[in-house]
PDB file of C-alpha atoms in Angstrom:
ATOM      1  CA  MET A 266      27.658 -19.506 -17.618  1.00 48.00           C
ATOM      2  CA  THR A 267      25.939 -22.675 -18.800  1.00 48.00           C
ATOM      3  CA  GLU A 268      23.097 -24.395 -17.008  1.00 47.00           C
ATOM      4  CA  LYS A 269      25.401 -27.251 -16.032  1.00 51.00           C
ATOM      5  CA  SER A 270      27.980 -24.995 -14.360  1.00 48.00           C
ATOM      6  CA  ALA A 271      25.462 -23.238 -12.077  1.00 49.00           C
ATOM      7  CA  PRO A 272      24.640 -26.294  -9.903  1.00 57.00           C
ATOM      8  CA  ALA A 273      28.315 -27.224  -9.668  1.00 56.00           C
ATOM      9  CA  SER A 274      29.123 -23.685  -8.556  1.00 66.00           C
ATOM     10  CA  ARG A 275      26.387 -23.787  -5.897  1.00 69.00           C
ATOM     11  CA  THR A 276      27.651 -27.179  -4.751  1.00 67.00           C
ATOM     12  CA  GLU A 277      31.197 -25.886  -4.483  1.00 87.00           C
ATOM     13  CA  SER A 278      29.933 -22.841  -2.605  1.00 87.00           C
ATOM     14  CA  ARG A 279      28.028 -25.061  -0.120  1.00 91.00           C
ATOM     15  CA  GLU A 280      31.115 -27.235   0.304  1.00 93.00           C
ATOM     16  CA  ARG A 281      33.326 -24.190   0.979  1.00 93.00           C
ATOM     17  CA  ARG A 282      30.742 -22.848   3.436  1.00 95.00           C
ATOM     18  CA  GLU A 283      30.761 -26.196   5.253  1.00 95.00           C
ATOM     19  CA  LEU A 284      34.573 -26.190   5.224  1.00 96.00           C
ATOM     20  CA  VAL A 285      34.572 -22.737   6.833  1.00 97.00           C
ATOM     21  CA  LEU A 286      32.011 -23.849   9.436  1.00 97.00           C
ATOM     22  CA  GLU A 287      34.071 -26.926  10.306  1.00 96.00           C
ATOM     23  CA  ALA A 288      37.189 -24.798  10.690  1.00 97.00           C
ATOM     24  CA  ALA A 289      35.281 -22.167  12.679  1.00 98.00           C
ATOM     25  CA  THR A 290      33.947 -24.842  15.038  1.00 96.00           C
ATOM     26  CA  GLU A 291      37.499 -25.960  15.795  1.00 96.00           C
ATOM     27  CA  VAL A 292      38.885 -22.417  16.085  1.00 97.00           C
ATOM     28  CA  PHE A 293      36.059 -21.107  18.296  1.00 96.00           C
ATOM     29  CA  GLY A 294      36.371 -24.262  20.378  1.00 94.00           C
ATOM     30  CA  ARG A 295      40.097 -23.759  20.846  1.00 94.00           C
ATOM     31  CA  PHE A 296      40.275 -19.982  21.315  1.00 95.00           C
ATOM     32  CA  GLY A 297      36.771 -19.033  22.427  1.00 94.00           C
ATOM     33  CA  TYR A 298      34.739 -16.215  21.013  1.00 95.00           C
ATOM     34  CA  ALA A 299      37.021 -13.416  22.227  1.00 94.00           C
ATOM     35  CA  GLY A 300      40.200 -15.143  21.052  1.00 96.00           C
ATOM     36  CA  THR A 301      38.934 -16.010  17.584  1.00 97.00           C
ATOM     37  CA  THR A 302      39.294 -13.778  14.559  1.00 98.00           C
ATOM     38  CA  THR A 303      37.853 -14.268  11.104  1.00 98.00           C
ATOM     39  CA  ASP A 304      41.482 -14.337   9.939  1.00 97.00           C
ATOM     40  CA  ARG A 305      42.208 -17.351  12.178  1.00 98.00           C
ATOM     41  CA  VAL A 306      39.135 -19.103  10.806  1.00 98.00           C
ATOM     42  CA  ALA A 307      40.164 -18.299   7.230  1.00 97.00           C
ATOM     43  CA  ILE A 308      43.653 -19.690   7.770  1.00 97.00           C
ATOM     44  CA  ALA A 309      42.232 -22.878   9.327  1.00 97.00           C
ATOM     45  CA  ALA A 310      39.785 -23.263   6.422  1.00 97.00           C
ATOM     46  CA  GLY A 311      42.355 -22.463   3.741  1.00 95.00           C
ATOM     47  CA  VAL A 312      40.346 -19.548   2.358  1.00 96.00           C
ATOM     48  CA  SER A 313      40.781 -15.785   2.431  1.00 96.00           C
ATOM     49  CA  GLN A 314      39.551 -13.667   5.330  1.00 97.00           C
ATOM     50  CA  PRO A 315      37.414 -11.514   3.001  1.00 97.00           C
ATOM     51  CA  TYR A 316      35.732 -14.726   1.808  1.00 96.00           C
ATOM     52  CA  VAL A 317      34.767 -15.630   5.402  1.00 97.00           C
ATOM     53  CA  VAL A 318      33.357 -12.138   5.926  1.00 97.00           C
ATOM     54  CA  ARG A 319      31.527 -12.259   2.586  1.00 97.00           C
ATOM     55  CA  ILE A 320      29.819 -15.540   3.558  1.00 96.00           C
ATOM     56  CA  PHE A 321      28.975 -14.766   7.195  1.00 97.00           C
ATOM     57  CA  GLY A 322      29.225 -10.986   7.541  1.00 97.00           C
ATOM     58  CA  THR A 323      30.660 -10.774  11.037  1.00 97.00           C
ATOM     59  CA  LYS A 324      32.468 -12.920  13.572  1.00 98.00           C
ATOM     60  CA  GLU A 325      29.334 -12.861  15.710  1.00 97.00           C
ATOM     61  CA  LYS A 326      27.175 -14.193  12.876  1.00 98.00           C
ATOM     62  CA  LEU A 327      29.778 -16.883  12.170  1.00 98.00           C
ATOM     63  CA  PHE A 328      29.787 -17.916  15.836  1.00 98.00           C
ATOM     64  CA  LEU A 329      25.985 -18.069  15.824  1.00 98.00           C
ATOM     65  CA  GLU A 330      26.123 -20.338  12.750  1.00 97.00           C
ATOM     66  CA  VAL A 331      28.581 -22.586  14.608  1.00 97.00           C
ATOM     67  CA  LEU A 332      26.327 -22.572  17.668  1.00 96.00           C
ATOM     68  CA  HIS A 333      23.204 -23.486  15.681  1.00 96.00           C
ATOM     69  CA  ARG A 334      25.076 -26.142  13.708  1.00 96.00           C
ATOM     70  CA  SER A 335      26.384 -27.677  16.951  1.00 95.00           C
ATOM     71  CA  LEU A 336      22.967 -27.625  18.597  1.00 94.00           C
ATOM     72  CA  ASP A 337      21.421 -29.141  15.473  1.00 96.00           C
ATOM     73  CA  SER A 338      23.987 -31.967  15.637  1.00 95.00           C
ATOM     74  CA  MET A 339      22.989 -32.614  19.228  1.00 93.00           C
ATOM     75  CA  LEU A 340      19.262 -32.621  18.420  1.00 95.00           C
ATOM     76  CA  VAL A 341      19.775 -34.954  15.446  1.00 97.00           C
ATOM     77  CA  ALA A 342      21.829 -37.368  17.575  1.00 95.00           C
ATOM     78  CA  PHE A 343      19.256 -37.375  20.365  1.00 94.00           C
ATOM     79  CA  ARG A 344      16.342 -37.844  17.964  1.00 97.00           C
ATOM     80  CA  ALA A 345      18.136 -40.775  16.346  1.00 97.00           C
ATOM     81  CA  ALA A 346      18.583 -42.333  19.793  1.00 95.00           C
ATOM     82  CA  ILE A 347      14.890 -41.804  20.559  1.00 95.00           C
ATOM     83  CA  ALA A 348      13.821 -43.337  17.233  1.00 96.00           C
ATOM     84  CA  GLU A 349      16.124 -46.343  17.542  1.00 94.00           C
ATOM     85  CA  ASP A 350      14.224 -49.601  17.901  1.00 90.00           C
ATOM     86  CA  SER A 351      16.268 -51.319  20.560  1.00 90.00           C
ATOM     87  CA  ASP A 352      16.093 -53.302  23.764  1.00 94.00           C
ATOM     88  CA  ILE A 353      18.578 -50.827  25.220  1.00 93.00           C
ATOM     89  CA  PRO A 354      16.804 -48.420  27.599  1.00 92.00           C
ATOM     90  CA  LEU A 355      16.188 -44.953  26.171  1.00 91.00           C
ATOM     91  CA  ALA A 356      18.259 -43.217  28.851  1.00 87.00           C
ATOM     92  CA  ARG A 357      21.236 -45.418  27.973  1.00 89.00           C
ATOM     93  CA  ARG A 358      20.780 -44.697  24.228  1.00 92.00           C
ATOM     94  CA  MET A 359      20.602 -40.981  24.954  1.00 89.00           C
ATOM     95  CA  GLY A 360      23.742 -41.240  27.065  1.00 88.00           C
ATOM     96  CA  THR A 361      25.540 -43.045  24.267  1.00 91.00           C
ATOM     97  CA  ALA A 362      24.492 -40.316  21.824  1.00 92.00           C
ATOM     98  CA  TYR A 363      25.820 -37.686  24.233  1.00 89.00           C
ATOM     99  CA  VAL A 364      29.141 -39.454  24.706  1.00 89.00           C
ATOM    100  CA  ASP A 365      29.484 -39.815  20.929  1.00 92.00           C
ATOM    101  CA  LEU A 366      29.035 -36.040  20.618  1.00 90.00           C
ATOM    102  CA  LEU A 367      31.889 -35.501  23.086  1.00 86.00           C
ATOM    103  CA  LYS A 368      34.283 -36.972  20.521  1.00 88.00           C
ATOM    104  CA  ASP A 369      33.993 -33.751  18.491  1.00 90.00           C
ATOM    105  CA  ARG A 370      35.942 -31.430  20.779  1.00 88.00           C
ATOM    106  CA  GLY A 371      35.324 -28.402  18.559  1.00 91.00           C
ATOM    107  CA  LEU A 372      31.575 -28.903  18.786  1.00 91.00           C
ATOM    108  CA  LEU A 373      31.754 -29.525  22.513  1.00 88.00           C
ATOM    109  CA  LEU A 374      33.983 -26.548  23.239  1.00 91.00           C
ATOM    110  CA  SER A 375      31.988 -24.222  20.984  1.00 92.00           C
ATOM    111  CA  LEU A 376      28.864 -25.124  22.956  1.00 91.00           C
ATOM    112  CA  MET A 377      30.728 -24.524  26.203  1.00 90.00           C
ATOM    113  CA  HIS A 378      31.876 -21.113  24.956  1.00 92.00           C
ATOM    114  CA  ALA A 379      28.266 -20.322  24.091  1.00 92.00           C
ATOM    115  CA  PHE A 380      27.302 -21.262  27.673  1.00 87.00           C
ATOM    116  CA  VAL A 381      29.822 -18.851  29.152  1.00 89.00           C
ATOM    117  CA  SER A 382      28.707 -16.079  26.797  1.00 89.00           C
ATOM    118  CA  GLY A 383      25.373 -15.959  28.568  1.00 85.00           C
ATOM    119  CA  SER A 384      25.750 -12.280  29.457  1.00 89.00           C
ATOM    120  CA  ASP A 385      26.168 -11.327  25.790  1.00 92.00           C
ATOM    121  CA  ALA A 386      22.861  -9.888  24.590  1.00 94.00           C
ATOM    122  CA  ILE A 387      22.867 -11.749  21.264  1.00 95.00           C
ATOM    123  CA  ILE A 388      25.009 -14.849  21.780  1.00 95.00           C
ATOM    124  CA  GLY A 389      23.652 -15.492  25.269  1.00 92.00           C
ATOM    125  CA  LYS A 390      20.066 -15.246  24.096  1.00 93.00           C
ATOM    126  CA  GLN A 391      20.690 -17.610  21.168  1.00 95.00           C
ATOM    127  CA  ALA A 392      22.548 -20.072  23.420  1.00 92.00           C
ATOM    128  CA  ARG A 393      19.703 -20.098  25.949  1.00 91.00           C
ATOM    129  CA  CYS A 394      17.124 -20.604  23.202  1.00 92.00           C
ATOM    130  CA  GLY A 395      19.165 -23.464  21.739  1.00 91.00           C
ATOM    131  CA  PHE A 396      19.646 -25.212  25.033  1.00 88.00           C
ATOM    132  CA  LEU A 397      15.965 -24.754  25.785  1.00 89.00           C
ATOM    133  CA  ASP A 398      15.298 -26.651  22.542  1.00 92.00           C
ATOM    134  CA  VAL A 399      17.515 -29.472  23.831  1.00 88.00           C
ATOM    135  CA  TYR A 400      15.679 -29.434  27.156  1.00 87.00           C
ATOM    136  CA  ARG A 401      12.303 -29.572  25.398  1.00 89.00           C
ATOM    137  CA  LEU A 402      13.459 -32.492  23.278  1.00 91.00           C
ATOM    138  CA  LEU A 403      14.571 -34.402  26.376  1.00 86.00           C
ATOM    139  CA  LYS A 404      11.360 -33.564  28.230  1.00 86.00           C
ATOM    140  CA  ASP A 405       8.758 -33.764  25.467  1.00 91.00           C
ATOM    141  CA  GLU A 406      10.181 -36.176  22.893  1.00 92.00           C
ATOM    142  CA  ALA A 407      12.238 -38.444  25.143  1.00 89.00           C
ATOM    143  CA  GLY A 408       9.827 -38.219  28.070  1.00 87.00           C
ATOM    144  CA  MET A 409      12.597 -37.506  30.558  1.00 82.00           C
ATOM    145  CA  SER A 410      12.071 -35.445  33.674  1.00 75.00           C
ATOM    146  CA  VAL A 411      14.050 -34.163  36.605  1.00 58.00           C
ATOM    147  CA  VAL A 412      12.340 -36.776  38.762  1.00 54.00           C
ATOM    148  CA  ARG A 413      13.512 -39.612  36.461  1.00 50.00           C
ATOM    149  CA  THR A 414      17.103 -38.424  36.365  1.00 48.00           C
ATOM    150  CA  PRO A 415      19.188 -39.533  39.326  1.00 48.00           C
ATOM    151  CA  ARG A 416      20.610 -36.637  41.327  1.00 48.00           C
ATOM    152  CA  GLY A 417      24.209 -37.501  40.447  1.00 49.00           C
ATOM    153  CA  ALA A 418      23.665 -38.108  36.737  1.00 56.00           C
ATOM    154  CA  SER A 419      23.621 -34.442  35.745  1.00 54.00           C
ATOM    155  CA  ALA A 420      26.727 -33.730  37.765  1.00 49.00           C
ATOM    156  CA  SER A 421      28.412 -36.781  36.268  1.00 52.00           C
ATOM    157  CA  LYS A 422      27.565 -35.680  32.731  1.00 57.00           C
ATOM    158  CA  MET A 423      28.928 -32.206  33.446  1.00 52.00           C
ATOM    159  CA  ALA A 424      32.123 -33.695  34.886  1.00 52.00           C
ATOM    160  CA  LEU A 425      32.416 -35.951  31.845  1.00 53.00           C
ATOM    161  CA  THR A 426      31.928 -32.964  29.540  1.00 58.00           C
ATOM    162  CA  ILE A 427      34.516 -30.844  31.316  1.00 49.00           C
ATOM    163  CA  THR A 428      37.154 -33.570  31.521  1.00 49.00           C
ATOM    164  CA  ALA A 429      36.633 -34.528  27.871  1.00 54.00           C
ATOM    165  CA  SER A 430      36.822 -30.894  26.764  1.00 49.00           C
ATOM    166  CA  ALA A 431      40.007 -30.352  28.722  1.00 47.00           C
ATOM    167  CA  GLY A 432      41.567 -33.391  27.075  1.00 50.00           C
ATOM    168  CA  VAL A 433      41.975 -35.065  30.452  1.00 44.00           C
ATOM    169  CA  MET A 434      40.235 -38.176  29.212  1.00 46.00           C
ATOM    170  CA  GLN A 435      38.779 -39.633  26.078  1.00 51.00           C
ATOM    171  CA  PRO A 436      35.045 -40.294  26.144  1.00 49.00           C
ATOM    172  CA  SER A 437      34.292 -43.910  27.001  1.00 50.00           C
ATOM    173  CA  PRO A 438      31.387 -45.904  25.718  1.00 48.00           C
ATOM    174  CA  PRO A 439      28.517 -45.779  28.242  1.00 46.00           C
ATOM    175  CA  ALA A 440      28.795 -49.528  28.834  1.00 45.00           C
ATOM    176  CA  LEU A 441      32.178 -48.855  30.456  1.00 40.00           C
ATOM    177  CA  MET A 442      30.954 -45.968  32.595  1.00 43.00           C
ATOM    178  CA  PRO A 443      29.559 -46.223  36.097  1.00 39.00           C
ATOM    179  CA  SER A 444      25.856 -46.984  36.373  1.00 42.00           C
ATOM    180  CA  GLY A 445      23.768 -43.831  36.397  1.00 41.00           C
ATOM    181  CA  LEU A 446      26.296 -41.691  34.550  1.00 39.00           C
ATOM    182  CA  VAL A 447      24.122 -41.487  31.476  1.00 41.00           C
ATOM    183  CA  GLY A 448      20.836 -40.950  33.255  1.00 42.00           C
ATOM    184  CA  ASP A 449      19.781 -44.559  33.706  1.00 41.00           C
ATOM    185  CA  SER A 450      16.643 -44.236  35.798  1.00 42.00           C
ATOM    186  CA  THR A 451      17.241 -47.588  37.430  1.00 41.00           C
ATOM    187  CA  SER A 452      20.413 -46.481  39.189  1.00 38.00           C
ATOM    188  CA  ALA A 453      20.545 -44.483  42.373  1.00 35.00           C
TER     189      ALA A 453
END
């Protein structure tokens, strides 16, 4: 192996890993944790099942990678909204970031499957820790609080999440949504 081939090999390996994670996000989102096999993920990614196991070890570890990747996407989107220099109120920017995340059904559904796996000793614990990170970001970095969020906003976001995940509706830009749906503190 030459020095030039080593970086290319590592790059290809990272690209294949990302390909498997993208496929796994879609497959876990569609079939849930219980209904997903590493074989299904391999088929979706166009790689062999032993390759998936070699990279991730177990289905559980693969799901945890998908969970962390999805949570990281959410944190990155929210931090970008916080950092944005705009006349648009922060709550509206955060709502827009959330709605944009809903467009990736695999990500959304994988997070929902992590929510419902709360009784699982490993997955549930990791899901709770991840969502606590999101809560801390909203509280500490965005300065949001339960008091600032209108009572109906959380319920509206949950309804939006569920209807988008079920394919009942396509996420709409926040400007087209009812006031307060994205946590606008000025609405009641």
